[in-house]
Short mmCIF file of N, CA and C and ligand atoms in Angstrom, two decimals:
data_model
loop_
_atom_site.label_atom_id
_atom_site.label_comp_id
_atom_site.label_asym_id
_atom_site.label_seq_id
_atom_site.Cartn_x
_atom_site.Cartn_y
_atom_site.Cartn_z
N UNK A 17 -7.72 -3.15 9.19
CA UNK A 17 -7.18 -2.86 8.58
C UNK A 17 -6.79 -3.53 7.66
N UNK A 18 -6.49 -3.60 5.78
CA UNK A 18 -5.29 -4.09 5.24
C UNK A 18 -4.95 -3.04 4.43
N UNK A 19 -3.75 -4.04 4.25
CA UNK A 19 -2.65 -2.89 3.28
C UNK A 19 -2.30 -3.45 2.15
N UNK A 20 -1.83 -2.73 1.14
CA UNK A 20 -1.73 -3.39 -0.20
C UNK A 20 -0.46 -2.63 -0.53
N UNK A 21 -0.19 -3.34 -0.85
CA UNK A 21 2.19 -3.11 -1.75
C UNK A 21 2.50 -4.05 -2.38
N UNK A 22 2.71 -3.27 -3.37
CA UNK A 22 3.98 -3.93 -4.42
C UNK A 22 5.61 -4.11 -4.03
N UNK A 23 5.95 -4.77 -3.31
CA UNK A 23 7.21 -5.06 -3.50
C UNK A 23 8.14 -5.48 -4.76
N UNK A 24 9.54 -5.85 -3.80
CA UNK A 24 10.66 -5.91 -4.88
C UNK A 24 11.12 -7.48 -3.87
N UNK A 25 12.37 -8.15 -5.20
CA UNK A 25 12.99 -8.62 -3.54
C UNK A 25 13.12 -8.10 -2.05
N UNK A 26 14.03 -7.09 -2.47
CA UNK A 26 14.17 -6.26 -1.10
C UNK A 26 13.16 -5.54 -0.74
N UNK A 27 11.70 -5.81 -0.61
CA UNK A 27 10.91 -5.04 -0.54
C UNK A 27 10.25 -3.68 -0.36
N UNK A 28 11.03 -3.17 -2.03
CA UNK A 28 11.95 -1.97 -2.25
C UNK A 28 10.23 -2.14 -3.07
N UNK A 29 9.80 -0.45 -2.99
CA UNK A 29 8.17 -0.09 -3.27
C UNK A 29 8.57 1.29 -4.44
N UNK A 30 9.50 1.84 -3.94
CA UNK A 30 9.37 2.95 -5.08
C UNK A 30 10.69 3.72 -5.68
N UNK A 31 10.63 4.87 -6.28
CA UNK A 31 12.40 5.56 -6.17
C UNK A 31 11.22 6.96 -7.76
N UNK A 32 12.31 7.40 -6.36
CA UNK A 32 11.86 9.32 -6.57
C UNK A 32 10.05 9.44 -6.87
N UNK A 33 10.08 8.72 -6.05
CA UNK A 33 7.77 9.39 -5.62
C UNK A 33 7.35 8.52 -7.26
N UNK A 34 8.32 7.59 -7.60
CA UNK A 34 7.46 6.81 -9.02
C UNK A 34 7.42 5.05 -8.09
N UNK A 35 6.19 4.84 -8.72
CA UNK A 35 6.21 3.20 -8.19
C UNK A 35 7.47 2.41 -9.36
N UNK A 36 8.19 1.50 -9.25
CA UNK A 36 9.17 0.46 -10.04
C UNK A 36 8.64 0.22 -10.63
N UNK A 37 7.94 -0.42 -10.69
CA UNK A 37 7.08 -0.65 -12.13
C UNK A 37 5.70 -0.95 -11.89
N UNK A 38 5.04 -0.89 -13.19
CA UNK A 38 2.84 -1.12 -13.13
C UNK A 38 3.14 -2.62 -14.28
N UNK A 39 2.64 -2.99 -13.37
CA UNK A 39 1.99 -4.41 -14.11
C UNK A 39 1.03 -4.88 -13.93
N UNK A 40 0.70 -4.69 -15.24
CA UNK A 40 -1.28 -4.43 -15.36
C UNK A 40 -1.99 -5.38 -14.58
N UNK A 41 -1.29 -6.92 -14.39
CA UNK A 41 -2.06 -7.68 -13.27
C UNK A 41 -2.11 -6.85 -12.12
N UNK A 42 -1.26 -6.53 -11.15
CA UNK A 42 -2.12 -6.24 -10.34
C UNK A 42 -2.05 -4.87 -10.16
N UNK A 43 -1.92 -4.58 -11.18
CA UNK A 43 -3.16 -2.93 -11.32
C UNK A 43 -4.54 -2.50 -10.57
N UNK A 44 -4.82 -3.95 -11.64
CA UNK A 44 -5.93 -4.85 -11.79
C UNK A 44 -6.72 -5.11 -10.47
N UNK A 45 -5.35 -6.17 -10.46
CA UNK A 45 -5.74 -6.63 -8.70
C UNK A 45 -5.95 -5.48 -7.50
N UNK A 46 -5.48 -4.42 -7.29
CA UNK A 46 -5.77 -3.22 -6.50
C UNK A 46 -6.86 -2.27 -7.19
N UNK A 47 -7.06 -2.34 -8.33
CA UNK A 47 -8.79 -1.92 -8.66
C UNK A 47 -9.12 -2.24 -8.11
N UNK A 48 -9.55 -3.98 -8.46
CA UNK A 48 -10.86 -4.94 -7.75
C UNK A 48 -10.70 -4.74 -6.58
N UNK A 49 -9.39 -5.02 -5.88
CA UNK A 49 -9.53 -5.19 -4.01
C UNK A 49 -10.31 -4.00 -3.37
N UNK A 50 -9.95 -2.56 -4.37
CA UNK A 50 -10.03 -1.35 -4.13
C UNK A 50 -11.04 -0.37 -3.95
N UNK A 51 -11.78 -1.03 -5.20
CA UNK A 51 -13.02 -0.03 -5.85
C UNK A 51 -14.63 -0.07 -5.16
N UNK A 52 -14.56 1.07 -4.63
CA UNK A 52 -15.76 1.20 -3.92
C UNK A 52 -15.47 1.44 -2.40
N UNK A 53 -14.56 0.99 -2.01
CA UNK A 53 -13.96 1.27 -0.54
C UNK A 53 -12.38 2.21 0.36
N UNK A 54 -12.35 2.70 1.12
CA UNK A 54 -11.24 3.37 1.61
C UNK A 54 -10.00 3.43 1.34
N UNK A 55 -9.75 4.52 0.64
CA UNK A 55 -7.81 4.07 -0.28
C UNK A 55 -7.29 5.02 1.58
N UNK A 56 -5.72 4.85 2.04
CA UNK A 56 -4.98 5.80 2.81
C UNK A 56 -3.76 5.53 2.06
N UNK A 57 -3.89 7.40 1.96
CA UNK A 57 -2.25 7.08 1.16
C UNK A 57 -1.88 8.51 1.75
N UNK A 58 -0.09 8.66 1.58
CA UNK A 58 0.49 9.70 2.10
C UNK A 58 0.61 11.17 1.12
N UNK A 59 0.55 11.53 0.93
CA UNK A 59 0.59 13.16 0.49
C UNK A 59 1.48 13.23 -1.59
N UNK A 60 2.48 12.72 -0.85
CA UNK A 60 3.24 12.18 -1.70
C UNK A 60 3.19 11.02 -2.14
N UNK A 61 2.38 10.52 -2.09
CA UNK A 61 1.67 9.38 -3.32
C UNK A 61 0.57 10.36 -3.38
N UNK A 62 -0.41 10.77 -3.54
CA UNK A 62 -1.08 10.92 -3.79
C UNK A 62 -0.49 11.98 -4.74
N UNK A 63 0.06 13.23 -4.96
CA UNK A 63 1.18 13.64 -6.56
C UNK A 63 1.87 12.93 -6.94
N UNK A 64 2.25 11.58 -6.72
CA UNK A 64 3.07 10.92 -7.85
C UNK A 64 1.62 9.79 -8.62
N UNK A 65 1.08 10.01 -8.71
CA UNK A 65 -1.01 9.79 -8.96
C UNK A 65 -0.94 10.77 -10.49
N UNK A 66 -1.35 9.47 -11.74
CA UNK A 66 -1.67 11.22 -12.44
C UNK A 66 -2.07 12.51 -11.94
N UNK A 67 -1.83 12.91 -12.48
CA UNK A 67 -2.18 14.59 -12.13
C UNK A 67 -2.62 15.17 -10.95
N UNK A 68 -2.15 14.31 -9.95
CA UNK A 68 -2.32 14.24 -8.57
C UNK A 68 -4.19 14.05 -7.58
N UNK A 69 -4.28 13.40 -9.42
CA UNK A 69 -5.78 13.29 -8.44
C UNK A 69 -5.75 11.81 -7.84
N UNK A 70 -7.15 11.90 -7.48
CA UNK A 70 -7.05 10.90 -5.92
C UNK A 70 -7.54 9.64 -7.36
N UNK A 71 -7.50 8.29 -6.91
CA UNK A 71 -8.40 7.10 -8.58
C UNK A 71 -9.63 7.52 -7.87
N UNK A 72 -10.10 7.60 -8.79
CA UNK A 72 -11.91 7.28 -9.13
C UNK A 72 -12.61 5.54 -8.06
N UNK A 73 -13.82 6.09 -7.86
CA UNK A 73 -14.50 5.02 -7.35
C UNK A 73 -13.66 4.70 -5.80
N UNK A 74 -12.91 6.06 -5.57
CA UNK A 74 -12.94 5.18 -4.05
C UNK A 74 -12.94 6.39 -3.00
N UNK A 75 -13.19 5.79 -2.10
CA UNK A 75 -12.62 7.39 -0.86
C UNK A 75 -10.77 7.41 -0.42
N UNK A 76 -10.70 8.29 -0.44
CA UNK A 76 -9.59 8.33 -0.84
C UNK A 76 -9.18 9.37 0.65
N UNK A 77 -8.27 9.36 1.75
CA UNK A 77 -7.97 9.71 3.38
C UNK A 77 -7.00 10.12 2.78
N UNK A 78 -6.08 10.42 2.92
CA UNK A 78 -4.19 11.46 2.44
C UNK A 78 -3.44 12.12 4.00
N UNK A 79 -2.64 11.43 4.32
CA UNK A 79 -2.38 11.68 5.61
C UNK A 79 -0.53 12.88 4.86
N UNK A 80 -1.47 14.21 5.81
CA UNK A 80 -0.71 15.22 5.38
C UNK A 80 0.10 15.82 6.64
N UNK A 81 1.49 16.41 7.59
CA UNK A 81 1.11 17.46 8.16
C UNK A 81 0.74 19.29 8.11
N UNK A 82 0.58 19.23 6.69
CA UNK A 82 0.72 20.69 7.04
C UNK A 82 -1.11 20.58 6.59
N UNK A 83 -1.30 21.73 7.61
CA UNK A 83 -2.42 22.34 7.86
C UNK A 83 -2.53 23.25 6.37
N UNK A 84 -2.02 23.29 5.57
CA UNK A 84 -2.26 24.73 4.62
C UNK A 84 -3.00 23.39 3.81
N UNK A 85 -2.29 22.56 3.43
CA UNK A 85 -2.83 21.47 2.80
C UNK A 85 -3.89 20.92 1.87
N UNK A 86 -4.24 21.18 0.49
CA UNK A 86 -5.59 21.00 0.13
C UNK A 86 -5.68 19.96 -1.25
N UNK A 87 -6.48 19.23 -1.31
CA UNK A 87 -6.95 18.27 -2.41
C UNK A 87 -7.48 18.54 -2.70
N UNK A 88 -8.32 18.25 -4.24
CA UNK A 88 -9.82 18.06 -4.77
C UNK A 88 -10.32 17.14 -4.71
N UNK A 89 -11.65 16.57 -3.97
CA UNK A 89 -12.61 14.67 -3.78
C UNK A 89 -11.52 14.09 -2.41
N UNK A 90 -10.14 14.82 -1.79
CA UNK A 90 -10.06 13.66 -0.88
C UNK A 90 -10.37 14.05 0.55
N UNK A 91 -10.26 13.16 1.74
CA UNK A 91 -10.20 13.22 2.86
C UNK A 91 -9.02 14.17 3.79
N UNK A 92 -9.09 14.58 4.54
CA UNK A 92 -7.12 15.32 4.70
C UNK A 92 -7.25 15.29 5.74
N UNK A 93 -6.16 14.17 7.19
CA UNK A 93 -6.63 14.04 7.55
C UNK A 93 -4.58 14.62 8.47
N UNK A 94 -4.36 14.77 9.70
CA UNK A 94 -3.19 15.16 9.95
C UNK A 94 -2.37 14.17 10.83
N UNK A 95 -3.26 13.83 10.90
CA UNK A 95 -2.05 12.33 11.86
C UNK A 95 -3.18 11.26 12.00
N UNK A 96 -1.99 10.32 12.55
CA UNK A 96 -2.51 8.33 13.02
C UNK A 96 -3.95 9.23 13.23
N UNK A 97 -3.89 9.11 14.79
CA UNK A 97 -5.59 9.47 15.09
C UNK A 97 -7.01 10.38 14.18
N UNK A 98 -6.15 10.78 13.85
CA UNK A 98 -7.58 11.87 12.72
C UNK A 98 -7.83 10.37 11.74
N UNK A 99 -6.58 9.26 11.07
CA UNK A 99 -7.18 8.78 10.24
C UNK A 99 -8.25 7.16 10.43
N UNK A 100 -7.96 7.44 12.14
CA UNK A 100 -8.18 6.12 12.80
C UNK A 100 -10.47 6.71 13.37
N UNK A 101 -10.21 8.45 13.80
CA UNK A 101 -11.32 8.45 13.81
C UNK A 101 -12.26 8.41 12.49
N UNK A 102 -11.72 8.91 11.46
CA UNK A 102 -12.77 8.95 9.90
C UNK A 102 -12.38 7.58 9.54
N UNK A 103 -11.63 6.60 9.91
CA UNK A 103 -12.58 5.19 9.24
C UNK A 103 -13.35 3.78 10.20
N UNK A 104 -13.96 4.71 11.31
CA UNK A 104 -14.71 4.74 12.56
C UNK A 104 -15.77 3.55 12.25
N UNK A 105 -16.09 4.36 11.82
CA UNK A 105 -18.09 3.59 11.66
C UNK A 105 -17.48 2.72 9.67
N UNK A 106 -16.81 2.11 9.14
CA UNK A 106 -15.82 1.61 8.31
C UNK A 106 -16.13 0.06 8.57
N UNK A 107 -16.03 -0.42 7.79
CA UNK A 107 -15.60 -2.09 7.84
C UNK A 107 -14.35 -2.42 7.90
N UNK A 108 -12.75 -2.58 9.31
CA UNK A 108 -12.30 -2.18 8.71
C UNK A 108 -11.39 -3.68 7.23
N UNK A 109 -12.45 -4.58 6.82
CA UNK A 109 -12.32 -5.06 5.49
C UNK A 109 -11.74 -4.40 4.68
N UNK A 110 -13.03 -3.66 4.43
CA UNK A 110 -12.25 -2.72 3.92
C UNK A 110 -12.09 -0.86 3.14
N UNK A 111 -11.05 -0.78 4.40
CA UNK A 111 -9.95 -0.15 4.88
C UNK A 111 -8.27 -0.72 3.66
N UNK A 112 -8.53 -0.11 2.83
CA UNK A 112 -6.56 -0.24 2.19
C UNK A 112 -6.01 1.04 2.16
N UNK A 113 -4.56 0.32 2.91
CA UNK A 113 -3.65 1.14 3.20
C UNK A 113 -2.79 1.21 2.80
N UNK A 114 -2.77 2.25 1.88
CA UNK A 114 -1.60 1.89 -0.47
C UNK A 114 -1.02 2.52 0.35
N UNK A 115 -0.16 2.75 0.59
CA UNK A 115 1.55 3.56 0.82
C UNK A 115 1.46 5.22 0.75
N UNK A 116 3.04 5.84 0.98
CA UNK A 116 3.54 4.97 0.98
C UNK A 116 5.06 4.62 1.74
N UNK A 117 6.16 4.77 2.29
CA UNK A 117 6.67 4.35 2.69
C UNK A 117 6.03 4.21 4.49
N UNK A 118 5.72 5.73 4.25
CA UNK A 118 6.19 6.71 5.12
C UNK A 118 4.69 6.56 6.45
N UNK A 119 4.03 6.12 5.13
CA UNK A 119 2.37 6.20 5.93
C UNK A 119 2.06 4.13 6.70
N UNK A 120 2.26 3.25 5.03
CA UNK A 120 2.36 2.29 5.51
C UNK A 120 3.52 1.64 7.24
N UNK A 121 4.48 2.39 7.36
CA UNK A 121 5.15 2.37 8.90
C UNK A 121 4.05 2.65 9.46
N UNK A 122 3.18 4.72 9.36
CA UNK A 122 2.60 5.03 10.61
C UNK A 122 1.74 4.06 10.74
N UNK A 123 0.97 3.41 10.09
CA UNK A 123 0.16 2.16 9.99
C UNK A 123 -0.37 1.28 10.10
N UNK A 124 0.85 0.54 9.42
CA UNK A 124 1.45 -1.09 9.75
C UNK A 124 0.78 -1.72 10.83
N UNK A 125 0.67 -1.13 11.96
CA UNK A 125 0.46 -2.10 13.49
C UNK A 125 -1.18 -2.16 13.66
N UNK A 126 -1.82 -1.34 13.17
CA UNK A 126 -3.74 -1.14 12.95
C UNK A 126 -4.57 -2.33 11.79
N UNK A 127 -3.62 -2.97 11.71
CA UNK A 127 -3.54 -3.26 10.32
C UNK A 127 -2.95 -4.47 10.82
N UNK A 128 -3.83 -6.34 10.35
CA UNK A 128 -3.93 -7.20 10.59
C UNK A 128 -4.17 -7.76 9.24
N UNK A 129 -3.57 -7.03 7.54
CA UNK A 129 -3.84 -8.73 6.85
C UNK A 129 -3.08 -7.71 5.70
N UNK A 130 -2.26 -8.14 5.06
CA UNK A 130 -1.87 -8.03 3.74
C UNK A 130 -1.30 -8.27 2.55
N UNK A 131 -2.13 -7.37 2.04
CA UNK A 131 -2.18 -8.01 0.13
C UNK A 131 -0.38 -7.37 -0.68
N UNK A 132 0.14 -8.28 -0.48
CA UNK A 132 1.73 -7.96 -0.64
C UNK A 132 1.84 -8.47 -2.70
N UNK A 133 2.89 -7.91 -3.56
CA UNK A 133 2.61 -9.08 -4.23
C UNK A 133 4.56 -8.53 -4.31
N UNK A 134 4.62 -9.96 -4.48
CA UNK A 134 5.66 -9.49 -4.91
C UNK A 134 7.11 -9.97 -5.69
N UNK A 135 7.84 -9.98 -6.28
CA UNK A 135 8.35 -9.47 -7.62
C UNK A 135 9.85 -10.28 -7.19
N UNK A 136 9.97 -10.96 -8.20
CA UNK A 136 11.32 -11.47 -7.72
C UNK A 136 12.64 -10.30 -8.62
N UNK A 137 12.93 -9.64 -8.87
CA UNK A 137 13.61 -8.90 -9.43
C UNK A 137 14.34 -6.92 -8.05
N UNK A 138 15.40 -7.53 -7.56
CA UNK A 138 16.65 -6.07 -7.02
C UNK A 138 15.89 -4.86 -7.97
N UNK A 139 15.27 -3.82 -7.70
CA UNK A 139 15.52 -2.82 -8.07
C UNK A 139 16.51 -1.60 -7.35
N UNK A 140 16.72 -0.40 -7.86
CA UNK A 140 17.61 1.02 -7.44
C UNK A 140 16.60 1.03 -6.66
N UNK A 141 16.11 1.62 -5.84
CA UNK A 141 15.04 2.36 -5.28
C UNK A 141 15.40 3.38 -4.22
N UNK A 142 14.79 3.94 -3.88
CA UNK A 142 14.84 4.78 -1.88
C UNK A 142 13.74 4.58 -1.61
N UNK A 143 12.69 3.51 -1.00
CA UNK A 143 11.44 3.47 -0.29
C UNK A 143 11.65 1.64 -0.32
N UNK A 144 11.03 1.88 0.65
CA UNK A 144 10.28 0.72 1.50
C UNK A 144 9.68 -0.01 1.80
N UNK A 145 9.45 -1.41 1.94
CA UNK A 145 8.12 -1.15 2.80
C UNK A 145 8.52 -2.82 3.40
N UNK A 146 7.84 -2.63 5.71
CA UNK A 146 8.45 -3.51 5.93
C UNK A 146 8.86 -5.15 5.91
N UNK A 147 9.95 -5.50 5.77
CA UNK A 147 10.11 -6.93 5.84
C UNK A 147 9.10 -8.21 6.53
N UNK A 148 8.11 -8.44 5.31
CA UNK A 148 7.59 -9.72 6.71
C UNK A 148 7.82 -10.73 6.59
N UNK A 149 8.36 -11.02 6.19
CA UNK A 149 9.11 -12.73 6.53
C UNK A 149 10.14 -12.34 7.63
N UNK A 150 10.36 -11.59 7.17
CA UNK A 150 11.63 -11.27 8.81
C UNK A 150 10.91 -10.72 10.40
N UNK A 151 9.40 -10.40 9.65
CA UNK A 151 8.95 -9.60 11.23
C UNK A 151 7.56 -11.01 11.80
N UNK A 152 8.03 -11.17 13.10
CA UNK A 152 7.80 -12.82 14.26
C UNK A 152 5.90 -12.15 14.26
N UNK A 153 5.23 -10.87 13.92
CA UNK A 153 3.80 -11.00 14.59
C UNK A 153 3.62 -11.03 12.89
N UNK A 154 3.82 -11.87 11.35
CA UNK A 154 3.58 -11.61 10.29
C UNK A 154 3.75 -12.91 10.02
N UNK A 155 2.29 -13.33 9.39
CA UNK A 155 3.08 -14.96 8.77
C UNK A 155 2.06 -14.64 7.35
N UNK A 156 2.66 -15.90 5.45
CA UNK A 156 2.18 -15.30 5.20
C UNK A 156 0.92 -16.31 5.38
N UNK A 157 -0.06 -16.59 4.67
CA UNK A 157 -1.03 -18.15 4.69
C UNK A 157 -1.35 -18.53 3.22
N UNK A 158 -1.41 -17.20 2.60
CA UNK A 158 -1.72 -17.82 0.45
C UNK A 158 -0.83 -17.21 0.40
N UNK A 159 -0.19 -17.58 -1.15
CA UNK A 159 1.01 -16.97 -2.28
C UNK A 159 -0.08 -17.97 -3.16
N UNK A 160 0.00 -17.62 -4.42
CA UNK A 160 -0.46 -17.38 -6.19
C UNK A 160 0.16 -18.07 -6.66
N UNK A 161 -0.02 -19.33 -7.63
CA UNK A 161 1.20 -19.80 -8.65
C UNK A 161 2.08 -18.05 -9.36
N UNK A 162 4.20 -18.93 -9.47
CA UNK A 162 4.28 -17.23 -10.19
C UNK A 162 2.84 -16.88 -11.20
N UNK A 163 3.76 -15.22 -11.60
CA UNK A 163 3.44 -15.28 -12.79
C UNK A 163 3.99 -14.38 -13.24
N UNK A 164 3.72 -14.26 -15.48
CA UNK A 164 5.08 -13.10 -15.78
C UNK A 164 4.44 -12.54 -16.38
N UNK A 165 5.25 -11.09 -16.19
CA UNK A 165 5.37 -10.56 -17.31
C UNK A 165 6.37 -9.72 -17.56
N UNK A 166 6.55 -9.90 -19.19
CA UNK A 166 7.26 -10.58 -20.02
C UNK A 166 9.00 -11.31 -19.10
N UNK A 167 9.74 -10.72 -18.73
CA UNK A 167 11.05 -11.31 -18.14
C UNK A 167 10.58 -11.19 -17.14
N UNK A 168 9.40 -10.12 -15.61
CA UNK A 168 9.44 -10.37 -14.24
C UNK A 168 8.93 -11.72 -14.31
N UNK A 169 9.35 -12.11 -12.93
CA UNK A 169 8.21 -13.42 -12.74
C UNK A 169 7.74 -12.86 -11.07
N UNK A 170 6.29 -12.80 -10.13
CA UNK A 170 6.10 -12.74 -9.19
C UNK A 170 4.71 -13.28 -9.09
N UNK A 171 4.95 -13.15 -7.59
CA UNK A 171 3.47 -13.72 -7.36
C UNK A 171 2.57 -12.90 -6.60
N UNK A 172 1.13 -13.22 -5.93
CA UNK A 172 0.85 -12.46 -5.41
C UNK A 172 0.10 -12.98 -3.84
N UNK A 173 0.59 -13.13 -2.61
CA UNK A 173 1.10 -13.24 -1.31
C UNK A 173 -0.28 -12.46 -0.55
N UNK A 174 -0.47 -13.03 0.54
CA UNK A 174 -1.57 -12.23 1.76
C UNK A 174 -0.76 -12.72 2.96
N UNK A 175 -0.85 -11.65 3.49
CA UNK A 175 -0.10 -11.42 5.31
C UNK A 175 -0.74 -11.65 6.11
N UNK A 176 -1.01 -12.62 7.53
CA UNK A 176 -1.53 -12.14 8.55
C UNK A 176 -1.14 -11.76 8.43
N UNK A 177 -2.08 -11.21 10.12
CA UNK A 177 -1.20 -10.69 12.03
C UNK A 177 -1.08 -12.47 12.29
N UNK A 178 0.21 -12.66 13.35
CA UNK A 178 -0.08 -14.67 13.99
C UNK A 178 -1.84 -14.81 15.14
N UNK A 179 -2.30 -13.45 15.36
CA UNK A 179 -3.24 -14.13 15.75
C UNK A 179 -3.99 -14.16 15.67
N UNK A 180 -4.32 -13.68 13.65
CA UNK A 180 -5.29 -14.12 13.24
C UNK A 180 -5.64 -14.82 12.37
N UNK A 181 -3.77 -16.24 12.93
CA UNK A 181 -4.10 -17.19 11.73
C UNK A 181 -5.39 -17.95 12.19
N1 NAP B 30 4.88 -1.07 -4.64
C1 NAP B 30 3.72 -0.29 -3.26
O1 NAP B 30 2.93 -0.95 -3.92
C2 NAP B 30 3.81 1.43 -3.66
C3 NAP B 30 2.52 2.60 -3.20
C4 NAP B 30 2.70 3.41 -2.58
C5 NAP B 30 3.73 4.56 -2.95
N2 NAP B 30 5.44 3.57 -3.81
C6 NAP B 30 5.79 4.12 -3.13
O2 NAP B 30 5.87 4.70 -2.46
C7 NAP B 30 7.13 6.55 -2.14
C8 NAP B 30 6.16 7.21 -1.31
O3 NAP B 30 6.77 6.75 -0.10
P1 NAP B 30 7.08 8.08 0.77
O4 NAP B 30 7.42 7.55 2.51
O5 NAP B 30 8.28 8.77 0.50
O6 NAP B 30 6.10 9.13 0.80
P2 NAP B 30 4.30 8.87 1.70
O7 NAP B 30 4.21 8.19 3.06
O8 NAP B 30 2.96 8.42 0.05
O9 NAP B 30 3.89 10.70 2.26
C9 NAP B 30 4.89 10.72 2.42
C10 NAP B 30 3.61 12.02 3.25
O10 NAP B 30 2.94 11.71 3.53
C11 NAP B 30 2.50 13.13 5.70
N3 NAP B 30 3.22 11.30 6.27
C12 NAP B 30 3.31 10.38 7.15
N4 NAP B 30 3.19 10.26 8.41
C13 NAP B 30 2.34 11.11 8.33
C14 NAP B 30 1.98 11.16 9.62
N5 NAP B 30 2.14 9.97 10.89
N6 NAP B 30 0.81 12.38 9.93
C15 NAP B 30 0.22 12.78 9.14
N7 NAP B 30 1.30 13.39 7.80
C16 NAP B 30 2.31 11.38 7.90
C17 NAP B 30 3.82 14.02 5.38
O11 NAP B 30 3.63 14.64 4.57
P3 NAP B 30 3.39 16.67 4.27
O12 NAP B 30 5.18 16.54 3.75
O13 NAP B 30 2.45 16.70 3.78
O14 NAP B 30 3.72 16.77 6.78
C18 NAP B 30 4.65 13.22 4.53
O15 NAP B 30 5.65 13.82 4.26
C19 NAP B 30 6.98 6.78 -3.16
O16 NAP B 30 8.15 6.05 -4.97
C20 NAP B 30 5.51 5.84 -4.19
O17 NAP B 30 5.89 5.35 -5.22
C21 NAP B 30 4.31 2.51 -3.72
#
């Protein structure tokens, strides 16, 4: 399975249930990578999307512990085991863990590739991703040339679990 995440220089990912920043080229990359595939997200991230609606053209799996929770057009799972069961017949390359913090933490052990948009700026934030540069299990194997969006500098990075190198 893949992780797909945008982090700032402190590996922060969100504030007040919103993204820290929206960069058009990053949004396009997310769309291109995930279209036609499976995305897995937490209930809070689903609710942060426009209208609380799942993303068009992707099978969306939502994690919640609430047995009453319902949402149109998504597959609901109540624990990690149910998620793994829901994707067991899908090519793992076609499964993307799309946040937020809690769901990244729960599913990182099952992921072997992380697509990280690394934004060289420190935002005020309340949610974070694990710093893969400090995690001995992970190594960055590809980094794009530097991109800019107004005064922001960012790169697209790929990290792999070390056994996969
Ligand atoms: N930068 C990025 O790439 C990126 C991507 C996605 C999201 N984000 C940001 O991340 C922030 C949200 O992150 P978050 O950690 O607060 O929320 P989250 O992970 O999106 O959702 C948390 C919810 O998911 C459910 N959940 C989590 N772990 C579970 C488990 N093991 N089993 C069953 N259900 C589980 C629970 O739902 P219930 O409470 O319903 O039980 C929990 O409250 C927002 O600011 C969002 O914008 C950033």
